[in-house]
Amino acid sequence: MVTRSDILVLGLTAGVTGSLVGGLMFGIGMGLVADGIHIGWLLALPGAPVGGLLGYLLARKLAKKLG
């Protein structure tokens, strides 16, 4: 059974890893774009969805604990 502490840890972990990965991707991508290297858009644009995907994967891992 999943406890409150498991849900709390899931939220904290998903928030921290998602913001770190998404923020780094966005920051590096925008730095490249600012320097005129347009391939940086391939890092900047999917930054937020990748961060959300990490949270989704962590939630699926926790849901497998139930069944």
PDB file of N, CA and C in Angstrom:
ATOM      1  N   MET A   1       0.832  -1.177   0.000  1.00  0.00           N
ATOM      2  CA  MET A   1       0.000   0.000   0.000  1.00  0.00           C
ATOM      3  C   MET A   1       0.882   1.247   0.000  1.00  0.00           C
ATOM      4  N   VAL A   2       0.446   2.229  -0.719  1.00  0.00           N
ATOM      5  CA  VAL A   2       1.185   3.486  -0.813  1.00  0.00           C
ATOM      6  C   VAL A   2       0.786   4.382   0.350  1.00  0.00           C
ATOM      7  N   THR A   3       1.775   4.921   1.018  1.00  0.00           N
ATOM      8  CA  THR A   3       1.509   5.781   2.172  1.00  0.00           C
ATOM      9  C   THR A   3       1.618   7.252   1.769  1.00  0.00           C
ATOM     10  N   ARG A   4       1.257   8.103   2.686  1.00  0.00           N
ATOM     11  CA  ARG A   4       1.364   9.543   2.437  1.00  0.00           C
ATOM     12  C   ARG A   4       2.804   9.964   2.189  1.00  0.00           C
ATOM     13  N   SER A   5       3.714   9.352   2.905  1.00  0.00           N
ATOM     14  CA  SER A   5       5.117   9.716   2.730  1.00  0.00           C
ATOM     15  C   SER A   5       5.608   9.342   1.337  1.00  0.00           C
ATOM     16  N   ASP A   6       5.106   8.217   0.774  1.00  0.00           N
ATOM     17  CA  ASP A   6       5.475   7.850  -0.589  1.00  0.00           C
ATOM     18  C   ASP A   6       4.994   8.904  -1.584  1.00  0.00           C
ATOM     19  N   ILE A   7       3.780   9.393  -1.387  1.00  0.00           N
ATOM     20  CA  ILE A   7       3.229  10.407  -2.279  1.00  0.00           C
ATOM     21  C   ILE A   7       3.990  11.723  -2.124  1.00  0.00           C
ATOM     22  N   LEU A   8       4.354  12.066  -0.892  1.00  0.00           N
ATOM     23  CA  LEU A   8       5.125  13.275  -0.652  1.00  0.00           C
ATOM     24  C   LEU A   8       6.491  13.192  -1.317  1.00  0.00           C
ATOM     25  N   VAL A   9       7.162  12.059  -1.162  1.00  0.00           N
ATOM     26  CA  VAL A   9       8.471  11.880  -1.783  1.00  0.00           C
ATOM     27  C   VAL A   9       8.345  11.909  -3.302  1.00  0.00           C
ATOM     28  N   LEU A  10       7.283  11.319  -3.830  1.00  0.00           N
ATOM     29  CA  LEU A  10       7.056  11.352  -5.278  1.00  0.00           C
ATOM     30  C   LEU A  10       6.925  12.797  -5.764  1.00  0.00           C
ATOM     31  N   GLY A  11       6.139  13.588  -5.077  1.00  0.00           N
ATOM     32  CA  GLY A  11       5.957  14.981  -5.477  1.00  0.00           C
ATOM     33  C   GLY A  11       7.242  15.776  -5.406  1.00  0.00           C
ATOM     34  N   LEU A  12       7.981  15.602  -4.329  1.00  0.00           N
ATOM     35  CA  LEU A  12       9.246  16.335  -4.196  1.00  0.00           C
ATOM     36  C   LEU A  12      10.263  15.890  -5.235  1.00  0.00           C
ATOM     37  N   THR A  13      10.372  14.589  -5.431  1.00  0.00           N
ATOM     38  CA  THR A  13      11.332  14.069  -6.399  1.00  0.00           C
ATOM     39  C   THR A  13      10.973  14.493  -7.813  1.00  0.00           C
ATOM     40  N   ALA A  14       9.694  14.380  -8.162  1.00  0.00           N
ATOM     41  CA  ALA A  14       9.262  14.771  -9.506  1.00  0.00           C
ATOM     42  C   ALA A  14       9.469  16.264  -9.729  1.00  0.00           C
ATOM     43  N   GLY A  15       9.180  17.064  -8.736  1.00  0.00           N
ATOM     44  CA  GLY A  15       9.369  18.505  -8.878  1.00  0.00           C
ATOM     45  C   GLY A  15      10.824  18.896  -9.038  1.00  0.00           C
ATOM     46  N   VAL A  16      11.671  18.314  -8.226  1.00  0.00           N
ATOM     47  CA  VAL A  16      13.096  18.671  -8.269  1.00  0.00           C
ATOM     48  C   VAL A  16      13.737  18.174  -9.557  1.00  0.00           C
ATOM     49  N   THR A  17      13.553  16.894  -9.885  1.00  0.00           N
ATOM     50  CA  THR A  17      14.191  16.368 -11.095  1.00  0.00           C
ATOM     51  C   THR A  17      13.611  17.001 -12.348  1.00  0.00           C
ATOM     52  N   GLY A  18      12.305  17.210 -12.362  1.00  0.00           N
ATOM     53  CA  GLY A  18      11.686  17.833 -13.527  1.00  0.00           C
ATOM     54  C   GLY A  18      12.174  19.245 -13.761  1.00  0.00           C
ATOM     55  N   SER A  19      12.266  20.021 -12.685  1.00  0.00           N
ATOM     56  CA  SER A  19      12.716  21.403 -12.863  1.00  0.00           C
ATOM     57  C   SER A  19      14.201  21.469 -13.189  1.00  0.00           C
ATOM     58  N   LEU A  20      14.993  20.583 -12.631  1.00  0.00           N
ATOM     59  CA  LEU A  20      16.422  20.589 -12.954  1.00  0.00           C
ATOM     60  C   LEU A  20      16.669  20.215 -14.408  1.00  0.00           C
ATOM     61  N   VAL A  21      16.074  19.113 -14.840  1.00  0.00           N
ATOM     62  CA  VAL A  21      16.305  18.660 -16.208  1.00  0.00           C
ATOM     63  C   VAL A  21      15.686  19.632 -17.213  1.00  0.00           C
ATOM     64  N   GLY A  22      14.431  20.016 -16.989  1.00  0.00           N
ATOM     65  CA  GLY A  22      13.772  20.942 -17.896  1.00  0.00           C
ATOM     66  C   GLY A  22      14.453  22.297 -17.929  1.00  0.00           C
ATOM     67  N   GLY A  23      14.848  22.788 -16.779  1.00  0.00           N
ATOM     68  CA  GLY A  23      15.516  24.079 -16.705  1.00  0.00           C
ATOM     69  C   GLY A  23      16.881  24.068 -17.359  1.00  0.00           C
ATOM     70  N   LEU A  24      17.618  22.995 -17.165  1.00  0.00           N
ATOM     71  CA  LEU A  24      18.921  22.897 -17.818  1.00  0.00           C
ATOM     72  C   LEU A  24      18.783  22.811 -19.332  1.00  0.00           C
ATOM     73  N   MET A  25      17.829  22.015 -19.788  1.00  0.00           N
ATOM     74  CA  MET A  25      17.619  21.911 -21.234  1.00  0.00           C
ATOM     75  C   MET A  25      17.230  23.265 -21.815  1.00  0.00           C
ATOM     76  N   PHE A  26      16.311  23.947 -21.142  1.00  0.00           N
ATOM     77  CA  PHE A  26      15.866  25.251 -21.638  1.00  0.00           C
ATOM     78  C   PHE A  26      16.991  26.273 -21.595  1.00  0.00           C
ATOM     79  N   GLY A  27      17.722  26.299 -20.495  1.00  0.00           N
ATOM     80  CA  GLY A  27      18.794  27.278 -20.348  1.00  0.00           C
ATOM     81  C   GLY A  27      19.917  27.082 -21.350  1.00  0.00           C
ATOM     82  N   ILE A  28      20.341  25.848 -21.529  1.00  0.00           N
ATOM     83  CA  ILE A  28      21.405  25.575 -22.496  1.00  0.00           C
ATOM     84  C   ILE A  28      20.916  25.859 -23.913  1.00  0.00           C
ATOM     85  N   GLY A  29      19.679  25.452 -24.201  1.00  0.00           N
ATOM     86  CA  GLY A  29      19.122  25.698 -25.525  1.00  0.00           C
ATOM     87  C   GLY A  29      19.013  27.181 -25.835  1.00  0.00           C
ATOM     88  N   MET A  30      18.526  27.958 -24.884  1.00  0.00           N
ATOM     89  CA  MET A  30      18.394  29.403 -25.125  1.00  0.00           C
ATOM     90  C   MET A  30      19.763  30.084 -25.200  1.00  0.00           C
ATOM     91  N   GLY A  31      20.734  29.553 -24.477  1.00  0.00           N
ATOM     92  CA  GLY A  31      22.093  30.082 -24.596  1.00  0.00           C
ATOM     93  C   GLY A  31      22.653  29.866 -25.989  1.00  0.00           C
ATOM     94  N   LEU A  32      22.385  28.693 -26.544  1.00  0.00           N
ATOM     95  CA  LEU A  32      22.829  28.426 -27.911  1.00  0.00           C
ATOM     96  C   LEU A  32      22.103  29.319 -28.915  1.00  0.00           C
ATOM     97  N   VAL A  33      20.796  29.486 -28.722  1.00  0.00           N
ATOM     98  CA  VAL A  33      20.022  30.332 -29.635  1.00  0.00           C
ATOM     99  C   VAL A  33      20.503  31.777 -29.562  1.00  0.00           C
ATOM    100  N   ALA A  34      20.827  32.245 -28.376  1.00  0.00           N
ATOM    101  CA  ALA A  34      21.308  33.620 -28.219  1.00  0.00           C
ATOM    102  C   ALA A  34      22.644  33.833 -28.924  1.00  0.00           C
ATOM    103  N   ASP A  35      23.426  32.765 -29.027  1.00  0.00           N
ATOM    104  CA  ASP A  35      24.702  32.854 -29.745  1.00  0.00           C
ATOM    105  C   ASP A  35      24.547  32.643 -31.240  1.00  0.00           C
ATOM    106  N   GLY A  36      23.325  32.464 -31.704  1.00  0.00           N
ATOM    107  CA  GLY A  36      23.086  32.301 -33.138  1.00  0.00           C
ATOM    108  C   GLY A  36      23.125  30.867 -33.618  1.00  0.00           C
ATOM    109  N   ILE A  37      23.176  29.914 -32.708  1.00  0.00           N
ATOM    110  CA  ILE A  37      23.195  28.497 -33.084  1.00  0.00           C
ATOM    111  C   ILE A  37      21.762  27.983 -32.961  1.00  0.00           C
ATOM    112  N   HIS A  38      21.101  27.865 -34.096  1.00  0.00           N
ATOM    113  CA  HIS A  38      19.673  27.584 -34.097  1.00  0.00           C
ATOM    114  C   HIS A  38      19.326  26.151 -33.688  1.00  0.00           C
ATOM    115  N   ILE A  39      20.288  25.278 -33.647  1.00  0.00           N
ATOM    116  CA  ILE A  39      20.023  23.900 -33.194  1.00  0.00           C
ATOM    117  C   ILE A  39      19.646  23.890 -31.707  1.00  0.00           C
ATOM    118  N   GLY A  40      19.911  24.996 -31.012  1.00  0.00           N
ATOM    119  CA  GLY A  40      19.545  25.115 -29.601  1.00  0.00           C
ATOM    120  C   GLY A  40      18.050  25.029 -29.365  1.00  0.00           C
ATOM    121  N   TRP A  41      17.243  25.323 -30.386  1.00  0.00           N
ATOM    122  CA  TRP A  41      15.789  25.188 -30.243  1.00  0.00           C
ATOM    123  C   TRP A  41      15.404  23.743 -29.968  1.00  0.00           C
ATOM    124  N   LEU A  42      16.215  22.789 -30.443  1.00  0.00           N
ATOM    125  CA  LEU A  42      15.917  21.373 -30.187  1.00  0.00           C
ATOM    126  C   LEU A  42      16.097  21.014 -28.712  1.00  0.00           C
ATOM    127  N   LEU A  43      16.822  21.821 -27.986  1.00  0.00           N
ATOM    128  CA  LEU A  43      16.942  21.639 -26.537  1.00  0.00           C
ATOM    129  C   LEU A  43      15.937  22.491 -25.775  1.00  0.00           C
ATOM    130  N   ALA A  44      15.714  23.704 -26.259  1.00  0.00           N
ATOM    131  CA  ALA A  44      14.886  24.651 -25.507  1.00  0.00           C
ATOM    132  C   ALA A  44      13.404  24.275 -25.538  1.00  0.00           C
ATOM    133  N   LEU A  45      12.901  23.898 -26.680  1.00  0.00           N
ATOM    134  CA  LEU A  45      11.462  23.660 -26.812  1.00  0.00           C
ATOM    135  C   LEU A  45      10.959  22.426 -26.045  1.00  0.00           C
ATOM    136  N   PRO A  46      11.649  21.285 -26.090  1.00  0.00           N
ATOM    137  CA  PRO A  46      11.112  20.133 -25.350  1.00  0.00           C
ATOM    138  C   PRO A  46      11.522  20.091 -23.881  1.00  0.00           C
ATOM    139  N   GLY A  47      12.056  21.163 -23.346  1.00  0.00           N
ATOM    140  CA  GLY A  47      12.516  21.162 -21.950  1.00  0.00           C
ATOM    141  C   GLY A  47      11.402  20.879 -20.958  1.00  0.00           C
ATOM    142  N   ALA A  48      10.282  21.575 -21.077  1.00  0.00           N
ATOM    143  CA  ALA A  48       9.169  21.380 -20.140  1.00  0.00           C
ATOM    144  C   ALA A  48       8.500  20.010 -20.299  1.00  0.00           C
ATOM    145  N   PRO A  49       8.225  19.540 -21.504  1.00  0.00           N
ATOM    146  CA  PRO A  49       7.630  18.202 -21.617  1.00  0.00           C
ATOM    147  C   PRO A  49       8.531  17.089 -21.087  1.00  0.00           C
ATOM    148  N   VAL A  50       9.830  17.231 -21.274  1.00  0.00           N
ATOM    149  CA  VAL A  50      10.750  16.209 -20.752  1.00  0.00           C
ATOM    150  C   VAL A  50      10.724  16.217 -19.227  1.00  0.00           C
ATOM    151  N   GLY A  51      10.671  17.400 -18.637  1.00  0.00           N
ATOM    152  CA  GLY A  51      10.573  17.499 -17.179  1.00  0.00           C
ATOM    153  C   GLY A  51       9.295  16.868 -16.655  1.00  0.00           C
ATOM    154  N   GLY A  52       8.192  17.085 -17.362  1.00  0.00           N
ATOM    155  CA  GLY A  52       6.923  16.466 -16.973  1.00  0.00           C
ATOM    156  C   GLY A  52       6.933  14.967 -17.165  1.00  0.00           C
ATOM    157  N   LEU A  53       7.621  14.511 -18.196  1.00  0.00           N
ATOM    158  CA  LEU A  53       7.696  13.072 -18.465  1.00  0.00           C
ATOM    159  C   LEU A  53       8.416  12.348 -17.331  1.00  0.00           C
ATOM    160  N   LEU A  54       9.410  12.988 -16.762  1.00  0.00           N
ATOM    161  CA  LEU A  54      10.110  12.364 -15.629  1.00  0.00           C
ATOM    162  C   LEU A  54       9.166  12.161 -14.446  1.00  0.00           C
ATOM    163  N   GLY A  55       8.338  13.158 -14.162  1.00  0.00           N
ATOM    164  CA  GLY A  55       7.358  13.013 -13.095  1.00  0.00           C
ATOM    165  C   GLY A  55       6.360  11.909 -13.385  1.00  0.00           C
ATOM    166  N   TYR A  56       5.941  11.806 -14.633  1.00  0.00           N
ATOM    167  CA  TYR A  56       5.010  10.756 -15.044  1.00  0.00           C
ATOM    168  C   TYR A  56       5.631   9.369 -14.853  1.00  0.00           C
ATOM    169  N   LEU A  57       6.886   9.229 -15.225  1.00  0.00           N
ATOM    170  CA  LEU A  57       7.562   7.940 -15.062  1.00  0.00           C
ATOM    171  C   LEU A  57       7.716   7.569 -13.590  1.00  0.00           C
ATOM    172  N   LEU A  58       8.006   8.556 -12.760  1.00  0.00           N
ATOM    173  CA  LEU A  58       8.102   8.286 -11.327  1.00  0.00           C
ATOM    174  C   LEU A  58       6.747   7.883 -10.744  1.00  0.00           C
ATOM    175  N   ALA A  59       5.684   8.508 -11.223  1.00  0.00           N
ATOM    176  CA  ALA A  59       4.344   8.160 -10.742  1.00  0.00           C
ATOM    177  C   ALA A  59       3.962   6.748 -11.176  1.00  0.00           C
ATOM    178  N   ARG A  60       4.335   6.369 -12.384  1.00  0.00           N
ATOM    179  CA  ARG A  60       4.049   4.992 -12.844  1.00  0.00           C
ATOM    180  C   ARG A  60       4.798   3.968 -11.992  1.00  0.00           C
ATOM    181  N   LYS A  61       6.022   4.317 -11.619  1.00  0.00           N
ATOM    182  CA  LYS A  61       6.808   3.429 -10.767  1.00  0.00           C
ATOM    183  C   LYS A  61       6.123   3.237  -9.413  1.00  0.00           C
ATOM    184  N   LEU A  62       5.582   4.327  -8.871  1.00  0.00           N
ATOM    185  CA  LEU A  62       4.874   4.240  -7.607  1.00  0.00           C
ATOM    186  C   LEU A  62       3.565   3.462  -7.759  1.00  0.00           C
ATOM    187  N   ALA A  63       2.891   3.623  -8.891  1.00  0.00           N
ATOM    188  CA  ALA A  63       1.634   2.912  -9.115  1.00  0.00           C
ATOM    189  C   ALA A  63       1.854   1.422  -9.244  1.00  0.00           C
ATOM    190  N   LYS A  64       3.019   1.013  -9.756  1.00  0.00           N
ATOM    191  CA  LYS A  64       3.318  -0.424  -9.845  1.00  0.00           C
ATOM    192  C   LYS A  64       3.459  -1.043  -8.464  1.00  0.00           C
ATOM    193  N   LYS A  65       3.782  -0.209  -7.489  1.00  0.00           N
ATOM    194  CA  LYS A  65       3.900  -0.679  -6.112  1.00  0.00           C
ATOM    195  C   LYS A  65       2.551  -1.161  -5.573  1.00  0.00           C
ATOM    196  N   LEU A  66       1.466  -0.591  -6.098  1.00  0.00           N
ATOM    197  CA  LEU A  66       0.127  -0.960  -5.638  1.00  0.00           C
ATOM    198  C   LEU A  66      -0.261  -2.366  -6.086  1.00  0.00           C
ATOM    199  N   GLY A  67       0.092  -2.716  -7.298  1.00  0.00           N
ATOM    200  CA  GLY A  67      -0.403  -3.972  -7.836  1.00  0.00           C
ATOM    201  C   GLY A  67       0.578  -4.951  -8.225  1.00  0.00           C
TER     202      GLY A  67
END
